[in-house]
XYZ file of C-alpha atoms in Angstrom:
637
model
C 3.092 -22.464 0.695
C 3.505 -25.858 -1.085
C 4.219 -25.563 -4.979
C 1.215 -26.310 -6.869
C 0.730 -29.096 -9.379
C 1.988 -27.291 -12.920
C 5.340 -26.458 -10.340
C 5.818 -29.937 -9.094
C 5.338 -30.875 -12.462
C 8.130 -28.527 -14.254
C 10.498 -28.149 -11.797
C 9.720 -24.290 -11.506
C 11.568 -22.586 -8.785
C 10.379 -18.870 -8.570
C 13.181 -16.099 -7.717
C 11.471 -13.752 -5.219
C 7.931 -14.336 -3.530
C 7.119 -13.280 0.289
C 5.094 -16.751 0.627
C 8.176 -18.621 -0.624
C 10.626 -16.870 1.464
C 9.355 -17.139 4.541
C 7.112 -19.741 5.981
C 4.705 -20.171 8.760
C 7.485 -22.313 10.356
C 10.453 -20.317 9.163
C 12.764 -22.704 8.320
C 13.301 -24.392 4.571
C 12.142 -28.017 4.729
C 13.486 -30.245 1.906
C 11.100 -32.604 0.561
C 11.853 -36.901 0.492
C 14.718 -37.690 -1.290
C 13.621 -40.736 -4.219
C 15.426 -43.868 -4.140
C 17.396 -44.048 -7.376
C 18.717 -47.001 -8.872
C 21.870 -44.963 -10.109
C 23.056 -43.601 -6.777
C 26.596 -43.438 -6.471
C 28.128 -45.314 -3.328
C 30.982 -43.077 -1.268
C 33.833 -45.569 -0.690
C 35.150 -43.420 2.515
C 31.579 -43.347 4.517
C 30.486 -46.741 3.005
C 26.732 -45.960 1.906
C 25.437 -43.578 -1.152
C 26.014 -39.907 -1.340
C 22.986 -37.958 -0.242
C 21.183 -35.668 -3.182
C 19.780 -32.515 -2.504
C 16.115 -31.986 -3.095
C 14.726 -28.406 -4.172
C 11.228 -27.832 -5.256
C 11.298 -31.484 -6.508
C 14.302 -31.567 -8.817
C 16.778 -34.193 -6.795
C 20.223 -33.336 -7.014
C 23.450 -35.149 -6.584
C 25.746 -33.207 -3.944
C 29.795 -34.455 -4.030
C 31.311 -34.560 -0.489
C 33.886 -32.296 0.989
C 35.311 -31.584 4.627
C 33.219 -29.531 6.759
C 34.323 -25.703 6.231
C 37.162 -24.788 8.307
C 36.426 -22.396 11.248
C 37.297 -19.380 9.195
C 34.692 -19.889 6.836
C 32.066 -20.422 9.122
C 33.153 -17.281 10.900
C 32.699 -15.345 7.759
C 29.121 -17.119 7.153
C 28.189 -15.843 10.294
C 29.239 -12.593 9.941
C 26.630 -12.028 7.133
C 23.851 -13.523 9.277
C 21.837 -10.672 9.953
C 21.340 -12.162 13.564
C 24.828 -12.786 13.827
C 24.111 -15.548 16.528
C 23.006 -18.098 14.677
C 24.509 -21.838 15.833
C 27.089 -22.747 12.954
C 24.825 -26.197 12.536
C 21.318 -24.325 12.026
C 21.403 -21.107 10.274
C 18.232 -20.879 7.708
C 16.639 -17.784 6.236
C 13.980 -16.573 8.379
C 11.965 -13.605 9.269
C 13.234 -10.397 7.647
C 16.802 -11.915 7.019
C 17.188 -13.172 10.495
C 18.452 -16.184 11.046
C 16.252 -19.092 12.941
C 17.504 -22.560 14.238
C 16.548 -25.612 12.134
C 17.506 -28.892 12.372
C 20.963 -30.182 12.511
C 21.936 -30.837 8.805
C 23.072 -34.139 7.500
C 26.221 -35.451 7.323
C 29.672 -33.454 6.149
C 29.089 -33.089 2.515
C 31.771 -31.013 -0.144
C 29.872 -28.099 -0.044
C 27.138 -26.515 1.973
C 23.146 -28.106 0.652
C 21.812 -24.748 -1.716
C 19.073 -24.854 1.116
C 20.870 -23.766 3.763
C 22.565 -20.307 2.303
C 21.505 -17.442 3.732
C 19.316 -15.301 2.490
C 18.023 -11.395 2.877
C 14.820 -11.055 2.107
C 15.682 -7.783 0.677
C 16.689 -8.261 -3.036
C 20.210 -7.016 -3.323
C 21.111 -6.681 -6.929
C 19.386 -4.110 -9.844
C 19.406 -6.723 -12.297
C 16.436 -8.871 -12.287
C 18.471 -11.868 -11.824
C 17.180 -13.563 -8.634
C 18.084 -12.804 -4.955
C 21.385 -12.994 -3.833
C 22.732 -12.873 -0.565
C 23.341 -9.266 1.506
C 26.359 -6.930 0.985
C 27.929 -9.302 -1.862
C 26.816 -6.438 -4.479
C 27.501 -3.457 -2.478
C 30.717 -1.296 -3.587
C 30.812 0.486 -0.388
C 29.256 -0.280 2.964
C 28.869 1.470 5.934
C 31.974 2.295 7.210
C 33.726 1.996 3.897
C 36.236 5.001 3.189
C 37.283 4.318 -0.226
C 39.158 7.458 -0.691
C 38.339 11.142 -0.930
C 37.484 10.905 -4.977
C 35.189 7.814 -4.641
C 33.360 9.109 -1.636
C 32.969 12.689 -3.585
C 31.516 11.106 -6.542
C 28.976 8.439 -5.178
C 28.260 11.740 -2.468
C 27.379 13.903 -5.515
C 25.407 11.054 -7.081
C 23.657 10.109 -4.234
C 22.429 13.719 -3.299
C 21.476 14.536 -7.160
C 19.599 11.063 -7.330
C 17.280 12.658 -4.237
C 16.963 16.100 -5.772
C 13.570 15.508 -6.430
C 12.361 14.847 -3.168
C 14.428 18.129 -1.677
C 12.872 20.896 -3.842
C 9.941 20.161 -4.817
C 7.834 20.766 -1.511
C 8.852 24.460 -1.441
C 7.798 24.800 -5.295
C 4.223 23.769 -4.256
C 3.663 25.668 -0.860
C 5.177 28.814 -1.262
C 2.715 29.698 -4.019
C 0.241 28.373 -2.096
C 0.780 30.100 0.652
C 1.030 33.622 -1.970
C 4.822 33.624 -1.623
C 6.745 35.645 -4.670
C 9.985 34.117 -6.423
C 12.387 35.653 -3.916
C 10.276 34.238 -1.166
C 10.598 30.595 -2.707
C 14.578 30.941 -3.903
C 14.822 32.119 -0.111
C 12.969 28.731 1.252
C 14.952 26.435 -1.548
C 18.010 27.758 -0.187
C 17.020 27.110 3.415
C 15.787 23.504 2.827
C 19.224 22.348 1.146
C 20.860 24.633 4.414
C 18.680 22.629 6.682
C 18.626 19.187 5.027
C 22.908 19.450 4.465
C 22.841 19.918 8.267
C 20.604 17.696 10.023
C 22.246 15.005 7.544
C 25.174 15.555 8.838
C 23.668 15.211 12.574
C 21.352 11.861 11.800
C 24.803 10.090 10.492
C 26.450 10.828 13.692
C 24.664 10.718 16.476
C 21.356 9.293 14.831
C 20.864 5.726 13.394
C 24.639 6.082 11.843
C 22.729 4.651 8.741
C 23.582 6.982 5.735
C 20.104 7.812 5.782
C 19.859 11.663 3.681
C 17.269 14.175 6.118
C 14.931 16.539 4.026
C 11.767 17.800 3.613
C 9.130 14.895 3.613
C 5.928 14.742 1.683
C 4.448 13.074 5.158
C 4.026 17.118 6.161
C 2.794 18.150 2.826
C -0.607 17.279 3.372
C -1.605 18.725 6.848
C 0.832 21.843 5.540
C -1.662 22.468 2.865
C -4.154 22.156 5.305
C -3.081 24.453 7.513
C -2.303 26.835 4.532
C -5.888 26.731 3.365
C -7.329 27.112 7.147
C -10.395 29.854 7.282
C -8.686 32.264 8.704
C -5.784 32.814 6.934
C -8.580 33.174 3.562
C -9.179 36.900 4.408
C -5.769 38.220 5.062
C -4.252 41.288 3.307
C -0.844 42.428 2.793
C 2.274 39.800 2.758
C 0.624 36.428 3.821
C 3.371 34.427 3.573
C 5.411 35.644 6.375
C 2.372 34.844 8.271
C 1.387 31.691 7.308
C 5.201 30.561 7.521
C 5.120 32.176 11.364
C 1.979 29.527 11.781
C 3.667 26.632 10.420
C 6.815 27.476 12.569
C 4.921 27.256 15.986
C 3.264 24.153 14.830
C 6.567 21.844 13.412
C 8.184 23.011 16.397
C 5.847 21.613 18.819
C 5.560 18.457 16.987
C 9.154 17.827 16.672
C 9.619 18.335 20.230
C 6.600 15.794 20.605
C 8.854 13.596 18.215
C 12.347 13.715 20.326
C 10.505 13.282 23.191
C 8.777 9.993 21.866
C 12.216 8.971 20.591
C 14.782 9.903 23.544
C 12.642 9.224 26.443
C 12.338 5.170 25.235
C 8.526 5.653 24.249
C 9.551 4.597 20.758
C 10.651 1.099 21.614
C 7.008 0.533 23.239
C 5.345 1.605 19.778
C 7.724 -0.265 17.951
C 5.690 -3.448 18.934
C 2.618 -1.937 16.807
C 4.587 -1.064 13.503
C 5.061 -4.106 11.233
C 5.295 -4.050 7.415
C 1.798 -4.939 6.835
C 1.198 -1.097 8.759
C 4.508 0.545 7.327
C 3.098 -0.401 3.832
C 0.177 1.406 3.420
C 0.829 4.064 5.411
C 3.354 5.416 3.274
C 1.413 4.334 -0.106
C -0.945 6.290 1.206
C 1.143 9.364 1.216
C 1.550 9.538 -2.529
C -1.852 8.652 -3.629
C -3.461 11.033 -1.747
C -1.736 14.160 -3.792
C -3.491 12.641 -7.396
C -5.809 15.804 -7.267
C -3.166 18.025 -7.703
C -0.814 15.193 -10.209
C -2.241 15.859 -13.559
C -4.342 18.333 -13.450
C -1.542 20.749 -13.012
C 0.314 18.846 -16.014
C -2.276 19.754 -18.099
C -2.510 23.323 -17.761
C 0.636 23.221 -20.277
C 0.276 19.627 -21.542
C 2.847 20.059 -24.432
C 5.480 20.565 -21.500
C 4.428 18.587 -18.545
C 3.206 15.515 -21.129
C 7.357 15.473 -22.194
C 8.374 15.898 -18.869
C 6.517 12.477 -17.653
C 7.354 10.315 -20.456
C 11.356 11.488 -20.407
C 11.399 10.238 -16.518
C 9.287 7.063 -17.328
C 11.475 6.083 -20.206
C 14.870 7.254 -18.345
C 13.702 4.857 -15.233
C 12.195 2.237 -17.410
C 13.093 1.570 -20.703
C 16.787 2.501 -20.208
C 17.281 1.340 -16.625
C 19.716 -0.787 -17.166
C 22.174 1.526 -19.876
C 25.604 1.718 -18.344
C 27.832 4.574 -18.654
C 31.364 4.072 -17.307
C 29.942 1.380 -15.145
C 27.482 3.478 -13.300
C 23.457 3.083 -14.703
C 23.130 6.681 -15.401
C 19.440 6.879 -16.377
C 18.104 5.056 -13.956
C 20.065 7.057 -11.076
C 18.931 10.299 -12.217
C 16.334 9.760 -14.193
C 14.231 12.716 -12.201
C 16.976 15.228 -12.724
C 17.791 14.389 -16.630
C 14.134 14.508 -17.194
C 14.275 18.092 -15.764
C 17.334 19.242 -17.274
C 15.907 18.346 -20.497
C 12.518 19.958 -20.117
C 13.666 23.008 -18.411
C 16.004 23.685 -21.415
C 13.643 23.110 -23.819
C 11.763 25.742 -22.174
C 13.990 27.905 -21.381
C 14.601 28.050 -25.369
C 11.059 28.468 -26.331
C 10.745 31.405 -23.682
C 13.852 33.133 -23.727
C 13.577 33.318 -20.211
C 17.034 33.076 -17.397
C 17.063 36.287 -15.777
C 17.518 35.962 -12.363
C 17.797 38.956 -9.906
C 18.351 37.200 -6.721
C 20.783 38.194 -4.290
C 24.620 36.426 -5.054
C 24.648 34.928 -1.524
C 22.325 33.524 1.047
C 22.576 32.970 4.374
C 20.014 31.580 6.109
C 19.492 31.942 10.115
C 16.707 31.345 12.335
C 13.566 32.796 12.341
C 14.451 34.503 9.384
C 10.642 35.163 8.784
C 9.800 36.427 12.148
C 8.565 34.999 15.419
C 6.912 31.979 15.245
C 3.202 31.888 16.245
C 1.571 28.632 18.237
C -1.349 27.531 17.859
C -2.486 24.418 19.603
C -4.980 23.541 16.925
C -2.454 23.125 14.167
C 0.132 22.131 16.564
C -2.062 18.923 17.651
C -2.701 18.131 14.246
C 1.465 18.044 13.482
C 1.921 16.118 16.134
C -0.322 13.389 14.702
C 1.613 14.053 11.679
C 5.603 13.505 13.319
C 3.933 9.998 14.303
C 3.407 9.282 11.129
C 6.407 10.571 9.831
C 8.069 7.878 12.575
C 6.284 5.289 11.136
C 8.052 5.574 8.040
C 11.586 6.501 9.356
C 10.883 2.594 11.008
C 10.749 1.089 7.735
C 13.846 2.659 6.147
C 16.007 2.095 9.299
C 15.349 -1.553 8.780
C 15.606 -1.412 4.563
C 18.719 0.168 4.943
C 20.168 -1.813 7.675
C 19.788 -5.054 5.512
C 21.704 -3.407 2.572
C 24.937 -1.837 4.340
C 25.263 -3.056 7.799
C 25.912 -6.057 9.514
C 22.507 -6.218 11.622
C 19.474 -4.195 11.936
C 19.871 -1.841 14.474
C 18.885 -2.433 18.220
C 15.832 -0.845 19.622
C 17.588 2.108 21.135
C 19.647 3.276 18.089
C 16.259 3.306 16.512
C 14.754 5.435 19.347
C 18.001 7.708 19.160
C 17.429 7.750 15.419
C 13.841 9.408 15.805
C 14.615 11.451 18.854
C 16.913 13.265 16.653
C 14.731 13.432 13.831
C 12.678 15.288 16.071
C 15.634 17.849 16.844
C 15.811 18.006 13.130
C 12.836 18.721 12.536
C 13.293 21.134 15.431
C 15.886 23.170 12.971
C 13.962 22.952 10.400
C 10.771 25.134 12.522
C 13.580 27.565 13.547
C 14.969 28.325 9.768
C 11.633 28.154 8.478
C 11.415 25.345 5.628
C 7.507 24.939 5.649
C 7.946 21.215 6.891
C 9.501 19.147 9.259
C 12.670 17.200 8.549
C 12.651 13.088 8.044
C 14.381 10.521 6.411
C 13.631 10.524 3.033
C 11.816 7.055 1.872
C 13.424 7.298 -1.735
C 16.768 7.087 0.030
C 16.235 2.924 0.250
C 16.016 2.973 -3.433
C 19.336 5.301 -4.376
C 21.120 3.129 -2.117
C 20.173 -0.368 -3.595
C 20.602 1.324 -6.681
C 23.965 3.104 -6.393
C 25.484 0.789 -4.535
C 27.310 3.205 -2.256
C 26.114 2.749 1.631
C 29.457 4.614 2.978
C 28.001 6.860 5.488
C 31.277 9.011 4.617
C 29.603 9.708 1.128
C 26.701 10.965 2.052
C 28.368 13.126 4.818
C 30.335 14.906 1.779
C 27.512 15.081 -0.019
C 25.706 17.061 2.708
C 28.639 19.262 3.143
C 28.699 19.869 -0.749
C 24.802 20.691 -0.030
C 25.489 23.548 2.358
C 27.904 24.860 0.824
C 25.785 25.307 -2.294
C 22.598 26.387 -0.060
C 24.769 29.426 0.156
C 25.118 30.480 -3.194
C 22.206 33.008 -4.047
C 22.106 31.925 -7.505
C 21.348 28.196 -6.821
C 18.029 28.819 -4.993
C 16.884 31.348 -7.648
C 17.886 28.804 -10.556
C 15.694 26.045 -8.853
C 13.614 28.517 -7.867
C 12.432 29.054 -11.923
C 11.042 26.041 -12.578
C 7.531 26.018 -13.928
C 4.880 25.150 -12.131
C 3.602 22.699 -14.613
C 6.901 20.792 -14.509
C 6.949 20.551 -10.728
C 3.470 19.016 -11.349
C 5.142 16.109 -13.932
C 7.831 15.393 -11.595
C 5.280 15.204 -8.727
C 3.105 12.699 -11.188
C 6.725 10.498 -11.443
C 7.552 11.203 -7.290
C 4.342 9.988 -5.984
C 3.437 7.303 -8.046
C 7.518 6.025 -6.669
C 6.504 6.617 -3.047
C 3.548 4.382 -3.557
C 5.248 1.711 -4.849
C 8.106 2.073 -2.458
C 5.542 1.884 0.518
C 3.982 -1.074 -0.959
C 7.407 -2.802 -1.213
C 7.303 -2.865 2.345
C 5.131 -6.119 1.946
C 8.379 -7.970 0.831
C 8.727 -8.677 4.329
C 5.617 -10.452 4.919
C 3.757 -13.137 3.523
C 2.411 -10.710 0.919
C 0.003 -13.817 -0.795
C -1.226 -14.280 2.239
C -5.607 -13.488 2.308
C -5.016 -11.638 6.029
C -2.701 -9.463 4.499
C -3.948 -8.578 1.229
C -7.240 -8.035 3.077
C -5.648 -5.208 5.718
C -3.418 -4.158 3.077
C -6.578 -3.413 0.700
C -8.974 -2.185 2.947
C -6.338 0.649 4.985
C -5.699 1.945 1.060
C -9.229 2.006 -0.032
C -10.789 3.463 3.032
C -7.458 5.731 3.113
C -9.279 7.245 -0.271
C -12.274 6.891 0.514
C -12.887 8.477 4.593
C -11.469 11.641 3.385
C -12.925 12.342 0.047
C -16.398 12.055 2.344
C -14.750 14.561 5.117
C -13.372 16.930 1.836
C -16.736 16.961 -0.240
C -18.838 17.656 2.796
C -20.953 20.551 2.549
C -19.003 21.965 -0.720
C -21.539 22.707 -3.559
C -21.270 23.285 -6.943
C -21.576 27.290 -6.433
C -19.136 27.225 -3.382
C -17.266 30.111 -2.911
C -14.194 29.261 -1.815
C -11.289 31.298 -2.673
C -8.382 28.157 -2.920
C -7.783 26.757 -6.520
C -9.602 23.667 -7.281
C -6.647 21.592 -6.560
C -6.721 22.909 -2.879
C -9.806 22.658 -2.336
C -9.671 18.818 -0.608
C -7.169 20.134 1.940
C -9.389 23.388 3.253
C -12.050 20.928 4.825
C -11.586 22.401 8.199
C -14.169 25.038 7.101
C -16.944 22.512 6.227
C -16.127 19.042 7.781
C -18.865 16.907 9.249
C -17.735 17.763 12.750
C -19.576 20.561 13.577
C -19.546 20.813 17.613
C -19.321 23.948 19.918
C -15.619 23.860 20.532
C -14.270 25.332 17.243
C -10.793 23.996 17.960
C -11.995 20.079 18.114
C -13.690 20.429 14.826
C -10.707 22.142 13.220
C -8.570 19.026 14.796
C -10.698 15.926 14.129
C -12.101 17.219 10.478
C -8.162 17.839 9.121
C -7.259 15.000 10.721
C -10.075 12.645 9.180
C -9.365 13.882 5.493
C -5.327 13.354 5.831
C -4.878 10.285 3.712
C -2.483 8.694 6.003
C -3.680 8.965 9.028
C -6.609 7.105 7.669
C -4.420 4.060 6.346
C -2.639 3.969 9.370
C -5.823 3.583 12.152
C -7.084 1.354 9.948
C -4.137 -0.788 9.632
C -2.095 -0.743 12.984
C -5.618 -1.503 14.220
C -6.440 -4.489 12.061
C -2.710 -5.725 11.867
C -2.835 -6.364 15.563
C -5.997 -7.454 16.117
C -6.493 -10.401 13.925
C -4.713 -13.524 14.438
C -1.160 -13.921 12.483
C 2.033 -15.640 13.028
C 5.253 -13.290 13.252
C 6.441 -14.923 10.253
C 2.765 -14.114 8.325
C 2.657 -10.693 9.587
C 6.469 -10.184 8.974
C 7.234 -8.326 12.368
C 10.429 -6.546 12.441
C 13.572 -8.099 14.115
C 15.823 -6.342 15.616
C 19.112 -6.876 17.388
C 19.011 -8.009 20.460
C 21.021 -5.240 22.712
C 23.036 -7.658 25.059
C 24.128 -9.212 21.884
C 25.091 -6.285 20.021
C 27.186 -5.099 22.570
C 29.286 -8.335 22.590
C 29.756 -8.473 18.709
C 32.558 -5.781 17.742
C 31.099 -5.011 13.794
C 27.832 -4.585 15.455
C 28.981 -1.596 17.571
C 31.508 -0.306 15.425
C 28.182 0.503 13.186
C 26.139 2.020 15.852
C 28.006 3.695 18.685
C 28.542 6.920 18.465
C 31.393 8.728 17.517
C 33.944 10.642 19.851
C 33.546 8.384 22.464
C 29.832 10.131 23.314
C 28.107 6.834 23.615
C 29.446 6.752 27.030
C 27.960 9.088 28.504
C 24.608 7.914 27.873
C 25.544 4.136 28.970
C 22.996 4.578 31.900
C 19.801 5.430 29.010
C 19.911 1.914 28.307
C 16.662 2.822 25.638
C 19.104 5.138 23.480
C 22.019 3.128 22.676
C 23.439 -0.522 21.476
């Protein structure tokens, strides 16, 4: 959009805005040059040097050769497109390159208009946008050296240690599991998530993308946790609840790897765009505010410290340094537990931990799993979902360590294996299905690291400790009132990181900020109506208050013959995120928009990955596998 008066007026020239960035045309236009009376006359070319106009303020540019072939090469290589002509490369849609006019005669050094830009912010400091990779210690197929890649491994891991235990610390005492049940599932989830780590680096998306429990399952897992008939049971009713969640994340994770490795993927792709990714996933942490603070303050003196150590640690003393590496704003989650947890540790006296000195877990460690369709359908909704937001960090992460986005078919590999993961994680009994973790974006723009090596070392370093009894039972002890302030700090960060999504559009735009605002309000309000129907003040229910929004499938609106439908459409309704999504991947692609409004996703072209060596050098996969699977044209470069 054009600068308004006060900017024409001052010369201001903001750092990062999604209307400035990219433009209904997508190229950079410079305004009219003014005639001065000053201008300097070039002797060689015989007529004045040519000034450089950027949001009004005219500037003189020297002249110099054109840059030798070398230097274009390199300019290229940074293009996210990679194909741009060497004449017409100008920032365009989501760091991809589009073809602008040719540029004026040989000057000294390249017009400031015509860098090339990410649209992803690549630096912590506040200091502007720069362009991609210049800030990153290690990219993607960076082996620095077995030190290094243990170090930024351990950091990266303990950065998402947050997101990996925290899910079992809320269902398994939802679901009436004791504390050897939950240091059991800890132990599994860091077994699991180590593993399928591991498998998503190699023969996934090759991103170093970390795979762990997501809070996308969270909410229908509660759900199922708190259906009717599991409110009567007697004796251990964990083992069977866990046997019920089993059948149903393995059905929906083969739905997943079906949807990725059969190519279905790459049609849905053409309905995802940020302007859907965004509130989807903002959706996913504002929907668990029942549950925030009203757990904090059933020991306020604890949980209160808790929040404010993680808010100032992430805020206040983001940018500390500590041997070059910004220690508080890394692990800002984990200090703020390490601090709390001592303090009460102190106060209670407490530590003594009878859990078994090694673990090992194995499949179907709980028993056989038990299918339900019901429950199953509803997961399967669910694993879509949970796509949906594996599409937006593919593409985050891409722009930070790699030299394109990936093509279509590494991203439909990516998600078909997610699915297998996910798979695993049924099998070993975590409680939810495996993704990639949407905090992971962050650690890496914040760390710096994006060697995929790293975080393979890490997830070795994961199992290995999954294994130790005493790990799962330490984690295992934290009170429930802290897992409530992290939570507070956890969700309120996978809102904003959802929202951030936007960066990629024209986030001033009216059509957005319309679809964005009405997928998030009616994401809040559609299922408080479906989880306040029919409950009265004198309800009976047996679930803790906090629970109470998630066992609607006893008293939804839907009240038809066919028990199983109502069950189906009455979770589904009050899931947060399911709402957000309908609402936008149905709005988003309805009303009118250009590409460059709407901020569709680019990815690389796979005829011209295939011909660019970097490209393929950061997707095949390894071993010499990929060729094998030349003839699946929809799971490959």
């Amino acid at each position: 959009m054009p600068p308004s008066s006060w900017a024409k007026r001052t010369g201001f020239r903001p750092k990062f805005s999604g209307e400035t960035n990219v433009s209904d045309s997508g190229q950079i236009v410079a305004q009219p040059k003014p005639k001065e009376p000053d201008s300097q006359v070039d002797l060689e070319l015989g007529r004045a040097r040519p000034a450089t106009a950027v949001n009004g303020d005219v500037r003189s540019e020297k002249l110099l050769p054109l840059p030798s072939e070398k230097e274009q090469t390199v300019k290229r290589r940074k293009d996210s497109d990679g194909g741009a002509p060497k004449n017409s490369a100008a920032a365009g849609v989501n760091g991809q390159a589009t073809i602008t006019e040719p540029p004026p005669p040989p000057s000294r050094r390249p017009p400031r208009n015509e860098e090339v830009m990410d649209v992803l912010p690549q630096t912590v400091d506040d200091d502007g946008i720069v362009s991609r990779q210049s800030h990153m210690k290690y990219e993607l197929r960076d082996t620095p050296g077995l030190v290094p890649i243990g170090l930024y491994g351990f950091q990266h891991f303990v950065s998402m240690l947050g997101s990996l235990i925290l899910i079992p610390l809320v269902i398994v005492p939802a679901m009436g599991g004791a504390y050897e049940d939950m240091s059991y599932v800890v132990s599994t989830v860091l077994f699991v998530s180590g593993v399928t780590t591991l498998l998503h680096t190699s023969f996934g998306s090759r991103l170093p993308l970390i795979q762990g429990p997501s809070f996308v399952y969270l909410a229908p897992a509660l759900a199922i946790i708190n259906s009717p008939e599991f409110l009567g049971l007697n004796g251990n009713n964990f083992k069977h609840i866990m046997k019920e969640l089993q059948g149903a994340i393995i059905i929906s994770s083969a739905f997943q790897a079906i949807l990725g490795y059969t190519g279905l993927m790459t049609v849905f792709l053409r309905l995802i765009n940020p302007v859907v990714v965004s509130p989807t996933i903002a959706a996913v942490g504002l929907s668990f505010y029942s549950y925030g603070f009203p757990q904090v303050g059933t020991c306020l003196e604890i949980g209160a410290v808790q929040i404010l150590l993680v808010i100032i640690f992430s805020l206040y003393l983001r940018k500390v340094s500590v041997f070059g590496h910004r220690v508080f704003l890394i692990y800002a989650v984990p200090l703020g537990l390490a601090i709390t947890w001592a303090a009460a540790f102190l106060l209670t006296e407490a530590g003594v931990y009878s859990t078994k000195v090694v673990i090992i877990p194995y499949p179907l460690q709980w028993g056989t799993p038990v299918f339900n369709w019901k429950m199953a359908l509803v997961m399967c909704v669910v694993s879509l979902i949970s796509s949906v937001d594996s599409v937006g960090s593919y593409h985050a992460s891409s722009l930070l360590v790699a030299s394109r986005p990936p093509t279509p078919g590494v991203l439909s590999r990516g998600i078909g294996l997610e699915g297998l993961s996910s798979v695993l994680a049924g099998l070993w009994g975590t409680g939810t299905g495996s993704t990639t973790l949407t905090e992971n974006v962050h650690t890496i723009a914040v760390t710096n690291m994006g060697s995929r090596r790293a975080v393979e070392l890490g997830a070795c370093v994961l199992i290995v400790l999954s294994l130790i009894g005493k790990v799962g039972g330490f984690i295992a002890s934290i009170p429930e009132v802290m897992v409530a302030a992290l939570l507070c700090f956890m969700w309120a960060m996978l809102a904003a990181l959802g929202l951030s999504n936007l960066r990629y559009s024209e986030a001033g735009s009216s059509r957005n900020m319309i679809i964005v605002g009405l997928s998030l309000f009616f994401s809040l309000s559609i299922p408080a109506y479906f989880q306040q129907y029919g409950i009265t003040p004198n309800s009976n229910l047996s679930v803790p208050s906090y629970f109470q929004p998630y066992a609607v499938a006893s008293h939804g609106p839907f009240s038809t013959k066919y028990g199983g439908l109502n069950y189906v459409m009455n979770t589904l309704l009050s899931l947060h995120m399911v709402i957000a999504f309908l609402v936008a991947v149905i709005l988003d692609n309805t009303v009118p928009g250009s590409p460059q409004e709407r901020g569709v996703y680019v990815w690389s072209e796979p005829e011209a990955a295939r011909r660019e060596p970097a490209v393929a050098k950061d997707y095949e996969l390894p071993f010499r596998v990929g060729r094998f699977f030349r003839w699946v044209k929809w799971v490959g470069l």
